[in-house]
Tab-separated table of N, CA and C in Angstrom:
chain	number	residue	atom	x	y	z
C	22	ASP	N	-66.454	103.864	41.952
C	22	ASP	CA	-66.014	102.993	42.705
C	22	ASP	C	-65.364	102.509	41.285
C	23	ARG	N	-65.891	101.918	40.715
C	23	ARG	CA	-65.072	100.595	39.942
C	23	ARG	C	-64.726	101.842	38.477
C	24	ALA	N	-64.909	102.634	38.041
C	24	ALA	CA	-64.655	103.676	37.477
C	24	ALA	C	-63.744	104.316	37.558
C	25	MET	N	-63.172	104.736	38.745
C	25	MET	CA	-62.063	104.858	39.481
C	25	MET	C	-60.621	104.495	39.736
C	26	ARG	N	-61.175	103.019	39.942
C	26	ARG	CA	-60.083	101.674	39.601
C	26	ARG	C	-60.074	101.617	38.120
C	27	ARG	N	-60.739	101.536	37.334
C	27	ARG	CA	-60.378	101.327	35.650
C	27	ARG	C	-59.500	102.854	35.069
C	28	SER	N	-59.608	103.643	35.925
C	28	SER	CA	-58.994	104.641	35.395
C	28	SER	C	-57.373	104.702	35.558
C	29	VAL	N	-57.756	103.965	37.322
C	29	VAL	CA	-56.603	104.001	37.629
C	29	VAL	C	-55.475	102.850	37.106
C	30	PHE	N	-55.723	101.752	36.960
C	30	PHE	CA	-55.090	100.997	36.191
C	30	PHE	C	-55.217	100.638	35.087
C	31	GLY	N	-56.070	101.676	34.293
C	31	GLY	CA	-55.841	101.860	32.604
C	31	GLY	C	-54.210	103.624	32.326
C	32	LEU	N	-54.596	104.238	33.488
C	32	LEU	CA	-53.068	104.839	33.936
C	32	LEU	C	-51.615	103.720	34.190
C	33	ILE	N	-52.111	102.790	34.864
C	33	ILE	CA	-50.552	102.141	35.198
C	33	ILE	C	-50.496	101.072	34.077
C	34	GLY	N	-51.459	100.672	32.771
C	34	GLY	CA	-51.256	100.431	31.570
C	34	GLY	C	-50.383	100.841	30.673
C	35	THR	N	-50.703	102.072	30.798
C	35	THR	CA	-50.777	103.452	29.735
C	35	THR	C	-48.964	103.824	30.199
C	36	LEU	N	-48.526	103.944	31.129
C	36	LEU	CA	-47.292	104.291	31.931
C	36	LEU	C	-46.662	102.894	31.228
C	37	GLY	N	-47.191	101.679	31.161
C	37	GLY	CA	-45.915	101.099	31.032
C	37	GLY	C	-45.517	100.178	32.468
C	38	LEU	N	-45.936	100.182	33.357
C	38	LEU	CA	-45.271	100.016	34.436
C	38	LEU	C	-45.570	98.401	34.909
C	39	MET	N	-44.757	97.889	35.777
C	39	MET	CA	-44.380	96.414	36.084
C	39	MET	C	-45.757	96.321	37.262
C	40	THR	N	-46.884	95.819	37.371
C	40	THR	CA	-47.579	95.763	37.717
C	40	THR	C	-47.727	94.287	38.633
C	41	VAL	N	-47.628	93.965	39.859
C	41	VAL	CA	-47.760	93.191	40.936
C	41	VAL	C	-49.174	93.429	41.835
C	42	PRO	N	-50.527	92.628	41.556
C	42	PRO	CA	-50.694	92.041	42.826
C	42	PRO	C	-50.157	91.436	43.938
C	43	LEU	N	-50.451	92.354	44.955
C	43	LEU	CA	-49.794	91.397	46.383
C	43	LEU	C	-51.451	91.193	47.494
C	44	LEU	N	-51.250	90.231	47.590
C	44	LEU	CA	-51.973	89.471	49.151
C	44	LEU	C	-53.842	89.409	47.855
C	45	ALA	N	-54.438	90.045	47.144
C	45	ALA	CA	-55.474	89.654	46.610
C	45	ALA	C	-55.556	90.600	45.437
C	46	SER	N	-56.778	89.899	44.253
C	46	SER	CA	-57.291	90.894	43.437
C	46	SER	C	-57.805	92.604	43.610
C	47	ALA	N	-57.971	93.487	43.159
C	47	ALA	CA	-58.602	94.355	43.265
C	47	ALA	C	-60.042	94.872	42.595
C	48	GLU	N	-60.520	93.427	41.678
C	48	GLU	CA	-60.888	93.040	41.284
C	48	GLU	C	-61.958	92.308	42.324
C	49	SER	N	-61.688	91.824	44.010
C	49	SER	CA	-62.000	91.064	44.855
C	49	SER	C	-63.609	92.063	45.550
C	50	GLY	N	-63.841	93.042	45.276
C	50	GLY	CA	-64.437	93.996	45.590
C	50	GLY	C	-64.125	94.589	47.468
C	51	GLN	N	-63.166	94.884	47.516
C	51	GLN	CA	-62.547	95.503	48.615
C	51	GLN	C	-61.726	96.745	47.478
C	52	ASP	N	-61.651	97.893	48.621
C	52	ASP	CA	-61.057	98.779	47.762
C	52	ASP	C	-59.419	99.307	48.385
C	53	TYR	N	-58.349	99.258	47.044
C	53	TYR	CA	-57.268	98.678	47.115
C	53	TYR	C	-56.703	100.334	46.729
C	54	SER	N	-55.518	100.694	47.147
C	54	SER	CA	-54.328	101.362	46.889
C	54	SER	C	-53.708	100.856	45.780
C	55	VAL	N	-52.380	102.090	45.023
C	55	VAL	CA	-51.489	101.924	44.532
C	55	VAL	C	-50.374	102.355	44.965
C	56	LEU	N	-49.172	101.713	44.724
C	56	LEU	CA	-48.267	102.172	45.532
C	56	LEU	C	-46.924	101.939	44.369
C	57	ILE	N	-46.477	102.956	43.659
C	57	ILE	CA	-45.832	103.382	42.211
C	57	ILE	C	-43.755	103.590	43.302
C	58	ILE	N	-42.953	102.668	43.207
C	58	ILE	CA	-41.807	102.902	43.351
C	58	ILE	C	-41.226	102.582	42.199
C	59	SER	N	-40.372	104.344	41.759
C	59	SER	CA	-39.540	104.248	40.788
C	59	SER	C	-37.827	104.487	41.728
C	60	ARG	N	-36.982	103.974	40.293
C	60	ARG	CA	-35.372	104.049	40.661
C	60	ARG	C	-34.819	105.025	39.409
C	61	GLU	N	-34.595	106.569	39.785
C	61	GLU	CA	-34.044	107.193	38.704
C	61	GLU	C	-32.513	107.059	38.624
C	62	ARG	N	-32.082	107.410	37.528
C	62	ARG	CA	-30.779	107.252	37.296
C	62	ARG	C	-29.912	107.788	38.264
C	63	LEU	N	-30.367	109.040	38.587
C	63	LEU	CA	-29.382	110.495	39.078
C	63	LEU	C	-29.358	110.290	40.398
C	64	GLU	N	-30.789	109.670	41.189
C	64	GLU	CA	-30.775	109.665	42.467
C	64	GLU	C	-29.610	108.348	42.842
C	65	VAL	N	-30.144	106.999	42.344
C	65	VAL	CA	-28.984	105.977	43.281
C	65	VAL	C	-27.899	105.873	42.049
C	66	ALA	N	-27.148	106.214	42.338
C	66	ALA	CA	-25.807	105.801	40.972
C	66	ALA	C	-24.969	104.545	40.778
C	67	THR	N	-25.490	103.565	41.569
C	67	THR	CA	-24.659	102.416	41.569
C	67	THR	C	-25.782	101.897	40.325
C	68	PRO	N	-24.560	100.651	39.937
C	68	PRO	CA	-25.718	100.169	38.836
C	68	PRO	C	-26.241	98.707	39.542
C	69	CYS	N	-26.028	98.415	40.643
C	69	CYS	CA	-26.816	97.777	41.440
C	69	CYS	C	-28.312	97.443	40.992
C	70	GLU	N	-28.491	95.736	41.483
C	70	GLU	CA	-30.044	95.547	41.381
C	70	GLU	C	-30.399	96.174	42.757
C	71	ILE	N	-31.537	96.644	42.969
C	71	ILE	CA	-32.123	97.469	44.216
C	71	ILE	C	-32.861	96.241	44.416
C	72	GLY	N	-33.438	95.482	45.655
C	72	GLY	CA	-34.404	94.626	46.485
C	72	GLY	C	-35.491	95.426	47.186
C	73	LEU	N	-36.641	95.121	46.590
C	73	LEU	CA	-37.926	95.507	47.430
C	73	LEU	C	-38.676	95.086	48.485
C	74	TYR	N	-38.328	94.962	49.448
C	74	TYR	CA	-38.923	93.906	50.730
C	74	TYR	C	-40.049	94.820	50.961
C	75	MET	N	-41.115	94.022	51.959
C	75	MET	CA	-42.315	94.660	51.986
C	75	MET	C	-42.744	93.028	53.208
C	76	HIS	N	-42.764	93.735	54.340
C	76	HIS	CA	-42.994	92.967	55.502
C	76	HIS	C	-41.498	91.535	55.403
C	77	ASP	N	-40.785	92.517	55.244
C	77	ASP	CA	-39.391	91.525	54.946
C	77	ASP	C	-40.028	90.202	54.089
C	78	GLN	N	-40.318	90.257	52.735
C	78	GLN	CA	-40.555	89.659	51.579
C	78	GLN	C	-40.067	90.688	50.569
C	79	LEU	N	-39.138	89.553	49.836
C	79	LEU	CA	-38.522	90.012	48.431
C	79	LEU	C	-40.079	90.159	47.458
C	80	VAL	N	-40.589	91.121	47.098
C	80	VAL	CA	-41.380	91.757	46.795
C	80	VAL	C	-40.956	92.524	44.947
C	81	GLY	N	-39.973	93.046	44.433
C	81	GLY	CA	-39.868	93.673	43.693
C	81	GLY	C	-38.193	93.718	43.313
C	82	ARG	N	-37.624	94.043	42.423
C	82	ARG	CA	-36.035	94.182	41.707
C	82	ARG	C	-36.226	95.329	41.168
C	83	LEU	N	-34.976	96.601	41.258
C	83	LEU	CA	-35.259	97.554	40.449
C	83	LEU	C	-34.020	97.766	39.991
C	84	PHE	N	-33.497	98.085	38.979
C	84	PHE	CA	-32.390	98.751	38.098
C	84	PHE	C	-32.897	100.094	37.652
C	85	GLN	N	-31.620	100.680	37.386
C	85	GLN	CA	-31.976	101.512	37.186
C	85	GLN	C	-33.063	102.664	36.121
C	86	GLU	N	-33.834	103.124	36.271
C	86	GLU	CA	-34.600	103.979	35.409
C	86	GLU	C	-36.121	103.017	34.997
C	87	GLN	N	-35.750	102.041	36.459
C	87	GLN	CA	-37.504	100.951	36.448
C	87	GLN	C	-38.274	101.438	37.149
C	88	THR	N	-39.293	100.724	37.713
C	88	THR	CA	-40.478	101.307	37.936
C	88	THR	C	-41.603	99.969	38.473
C	89	ALA	N	-41.529	100.023	39.801
C	89	ALA	CA	-42.717	98.217	40.011
C	89	ALA	C	-43.867	99.401	40.597
C	90	SER	N	-45.025	98.662	40.583
C	90	SER	CA	-46.153	98.855	40.639
C	90	SER	C	-47.072	97.714	41.681
C	91	PHE	N	-47.380	98.107	43.195
C	91	PHE	CA	-48.282	97.383	43.638
C	91	PHE	C	-49.604	97.730	43.756
C	92	ASN	N	-50.380	96.963	43.851
C	92	ASN	CA	-51.918	97.089	44.144
C	92	ASN	C	-52.135	96.427	45.784
C	93	LEU	N	-52.227	97.197	46.430
C	93	LEU	CA	-52.454	97.016	48.077
C	93	LEU	C	-53.880	97.417	48.826
C	94	PRO	N	-53.860	96.358	49.979
C	94	PRO	CA	-55.062	96.848	50.504
C	94	PRO	C	-54.591	98.193	51.270
C	95	PRO	N	-55.574	98.513	51.993
C	95	PRO	CA	-55.766	99.750	52.787
C	95	PRO	C	-54.732	99.911	54.031
C	96	GLY	N	-53.956	100.130	54.860
C	96	GLY	CA	-53.107	100.329	55.907
C	96	GLY	C	-51.755	100.614	55.809
C	97	THR	N	-51.017	99.923	57.101
C	97	THR	CA	-49.394	100.587	56.977
C	97	THR	C	-48.691	99.099	56.532
C	98	ILE	N	-48.191	99.586	55.440
C	98	ILE	CA	-46.823	98.268	54.689
C	98	ILE	C	-45.518	98.633	55.649
C	99	ASN	N	-44.567	98.118	55.425
C	99	ASN	CA	-43.595	98.090	55.958
C	99	ASN	C	-42.548	97.795	54.572
C	100	ILE	N	-41.752	98.507	54.081
C	100	ILE	CA	-40.615	98.715	52.999
C	100	ILE	C	-39.107	98.893	53.372
C	101	ARG	N	-38.566	97.682	52.793
C	101	ARG	CA	-37.344	97.814	52.897
C	101	ARG	C	-36.391	97.902	52.300
C	102	LEU	N	-35.486	98.324	51.402
C	102	LEU	CA	-34.259	98.520	50.524
C	102	LEU	C	-32.935	98.183	50.128
C	103	ARG	N	-32.823	97.663	49.998
C	103	ARG	CA	-31.525	96.546	50.314
C	103	ARG	C	-30.948	96.250	48.759
C	104	VAL	N	-29.286	96.464	48.399
C	104	VAL	CA	-28.776	96.043	47.359
C	104	VAL	C	-28.183	94.263	47.335
C	105	LEU	N	-28.630	94.227	45.994
C	105	LEU	CA	-28.418	92.716	46.292
C	105	LEU	C	-27.514	91.979	44.774
C	106	PRO	N	-27.090	90.878	45.693
C	106	PRO	CA	-25.747	90.804	44.370
C	106	PRO	C	-26.238	90.256	43.467
C	107	GLY	N	-24.788	90.520	42.225
C	107	GLY	CA	-25.332	90.390	40.907
C	107	GLY	C	-24.090	90.495	40.105
C	108	GLN	N	-24.383	90.425	38.736
C	108	GLN	CA	-23.545	90.508	38.011
C	108	GLN	C	-22.191	91.303	37.532
C	109	ALA	N	-22.717	92.548	37.830
C	109	ALA	CA	-21.672	94.007	38.022
C	109	ALA	C	-21.049	94.100	39.248
C	110	VAL	N	-19.624	94.301	39.154
C	110	VAL	CA	-18.853	94.373	39.382
C	110	VAL	C	-19.186	95.278	40.713
C	111	GLY	N	-18.814	94.800	42.279
C	111	GLY	CA	-19.535	95.518	43.572
C	111	GLY	C	-20.558	95.242	43.840
C	112	CYS	N	-21.467	94.288	43.218
C	112	CYS	CA	-22.808	94.096	43.589
C	112	CYS	C	-22.744	93.156	44.607
C	113	ALA	N	-21.523	93.506	45.975
C	113	ALA	CA	-22.474	92.216	46.789
C	113	ALA	C	-23.213	93.075	48.133
C	114	PRO	N	-23.882	92.497	48.889
C	114	PRO	CA	-24.591	93.304	49.996
C	114	PRO	C	-23.919	93.257	51.000
C	115	GLY	N	-23.388	94.622	51.413
C	115	GLY	CA	-22.459	94.828	52.390
C	115	GLY	C	-23.194	94.973	54.077
C	116	MET	N	-22.826	95.322	54.590
C	116	MET	CA	-23.374	95.559	55.653
C	116	MET	C	-24.289	96.907	55.616
C	117	GLU	N	-25.464	96.646	56.509
C	117	GLU	CA	-26.743	98.250	55.695
C	117	GLU	C	-27.014	97.889	57.481
C	118	GLY	N	-28.218	99.247	57.890
C	118	GLY	CA	-28.582	99.691	58.356
C	118	GLY	C	-30.392	98.889	58.585
C	119	SER	N	-30.962	98.998	58.927
C	119	SER	CA	-32.537	98.403	59.359
C	119	SER	C	-32.812	99.595	59.135
C	120	ASN	N	-32.785	100.219	58.024
C	120	ASN	CA	-33.957	101.362	57.454
C	120	ASN	C	-35.227	100.718	56.890
C	121	THR	N	-35.886	100.775	57.314
C	121	THR	CA	-37.138	100.931	57.436
C	121	THR	C	-38.364	101.791	57.294
C	122	THR	N	-39.222	102.142	56.311
C	122	THR	CA	-39.998	103.240	56.037
C	122	THR	C	-41.522	102.037	56.024
C	123	ALA	N	-42.436	102.801	57.321
C	123	ALA	CA	-43.875	102.573	56.796
C	123	ALA	C	-44.355	103.558	56.926
C	124	LEU	N	-45.270	103.162	55.361
C	124	LEU	CA	-46.081	104.494	55.072
C	124	LEU	C	-47.751	103.169	54.733
C	125	THR	N	-48.292	104.290	54.833
C	125	THR	CA	-49.661	104.572	55.039
C	125	THR	C	-50.631	104.332	54.025
C	126	LEU	N	-51.185	103.266	53.366
C	126	LEU	CA	-51.959	103.865	52.179
C	126	LEU	C	-53.568	103.670	52.663
C	127	ARG	N	-54.289	104.387	52.030
C	127	ARG	CA	-55.643	104.507	52.230
C	127	ARG	C	-56.357	104.362	51.265
C	128	ALA	N	-57.848	103.139	50.978
C	128	ALA	CA	-58.317	103.116	49.772
C	128	ALA	C	-58.689	103.875	48.761
C	129	GLY	N	-58.194	103.832	47.610
C	129	GLY	CA	-58.382	104.263	46.661
C	129	GLY	C	-57.587	105.395	46.365
C	130	GLU	N	-56.119	105.526	47.356
C	130	GLU	CA	-55.054	106.724	47.108
C	130	GLU	C	-54.249	105.992	46.070
C	131	ILE	N	-52.924	106.705	45.660
C	131	ILE	CA	-52.394	106.353	44.521
C	131	ILE	C	-51.084	107.150	45.159
C	132	LYS	N	-49.842	106.447	45.444
C	132	LYS	CA	-48.611	106.887	46.144
C	132	LYS	C	-47.539	106.723	44.950
C	133	LYS	N	-46.776	107.254	45.209
C	133	LYS	CA	-45.545	107.741	44.159
C	133	LYS	C	-44.265	107.954	44.868
C	134	TYR	N	-43.330	106.913	45.111
C	134	TYR	CA	-41.723	107.546	45.455
C	134	TYR	C	-40.606	107.171	45.032
C	135	ARG	N	-39.578	107.516	44.869
C	135	ARG	CA	-38.481	107.562	43.876
C	135	ARG	C	-37.619	107.124	45.011
C	136	ILE	N	-36.701	105.740	44.857
C	136	ILE	CA	-35.774	105.664	45.783
C	136	ILE	C	-34.422	106.942	45.777
C	137	ALA	N	-34.075	107.278	46.984
C	137	ALA	CA	-32.922	108.428	46.741
C	137	ALA	C	-31.902	107.445	48.040
C	138	THR	N	-30.636	108.334	47.779
C	138	THR	CA	-29.210	107.839	49.399
C	138	THR	C	-29.192	109.405	49.795
C	139	ASN	N	-28.807	109.304	51.161
C	139	ASN	CA	-28.145	110.286	51.821
C	139	ASN	C	-26.920	108.957	52.510
C	140	GLN	N	-26.427	109.892	53.652
C	140	GLN	CA	-25.565	109.681	54.349
C	140	GLN	C	-25.814	107.861	54.932
C	141	ASN	N	-27.028	108.323	55.198
C	141	ASN	CA	-27.695	107.021	55.710
C	141	ASN	C	-27.935	105.832	55.383
C	142	GLY	N	-27.640	105.959	53.772
C	142	GLY	CA	-28.135	104.768	52.936
C	142	GLY	C	-29.698	105.240	52.062
C	143	MET	N	-29.993	104.371	51.879
C	143	MET	CA	-31.567	104.471	50.495
C	143	MET	C	-32.967	104.617	51.353
C	144	TYR	N	-33.255	105.182	50.852
C	144	TYR	CA	-34.567	105.296	51.504
C	144	TYR	C	-35.557	105.767	50.263
C	145	LEU	N	-37.188	105.966	50.748
C	145	LEU	CA	-38.184	106.136	49.505
C	145	LEU	C	-38.443	107.869	49.527
C	146	LYS	N	-38.656	108.415	48.433
C	146	LYS	CA	-38.855	109.969	48.823
C	146	LYS	C	-39.971	110.169	47.520
C	147	ALA	N	-41.489	110.566	48.614
C	147	ALA	CA	-42.066	110.810	48.018
C	147	ALA	C	-42.157	111.631	46.419
C	148	SER	N	-42.468	111.334	45.353
C	148	SER	CA	-42.733	112.236	44.336
C	148	SER	C	-43.695	112.225	43.886
C	149	PRO	N	-44.121	113.343	43.060
C	149	PRO	CA	-45.577	113.855	42.759
C	149	PRO	C	-45.874	112.836	41.507
C	150	LEU	N	-47.248	112.642	41.098
C	150	LEU	CA	-48.085	112.048	40.561
C	150	LEU	C	-47.867	112.423	39.091
C	151	GLU	N	-47.522	112.100	37.920
C	151	GLU	CA	-46.981	112.806	36.902
C	151	GLU	C	-48.591	111.815	35.428
C	152	TYR	N	-49.819	112.789	34.794
C	152	TYR	CA	-50.441	112.079	33.906
C	152	TYR	C	-50.267	112.892	33.142
């Protein structure tokens, strides 16, 4: 169990991801899952910063080509994506739908998603893990 945690966190450190512990530390004796969210240049063409909200709290900000990683307890988490106001032209948040994605995470699991867009706005698209 501890060896698996070390290898997961070693992998995250090797990839140079921004790791944000949420709610508690992974060393507290509880089993945690890892959620990785990336923003690829080709998927979302806007230069605007995208905010990641979990349970309606801003927990991360992504520009193009950035990735965020979260250590989370098992269970269901609600994630919402929103364009944030910024320095780039046209980056004022506009009218947006209430697209919330509910993800179920299991202990010891690593899930990776990338931000994509369609006619309904931004959403999370499952992405394979690369080692």
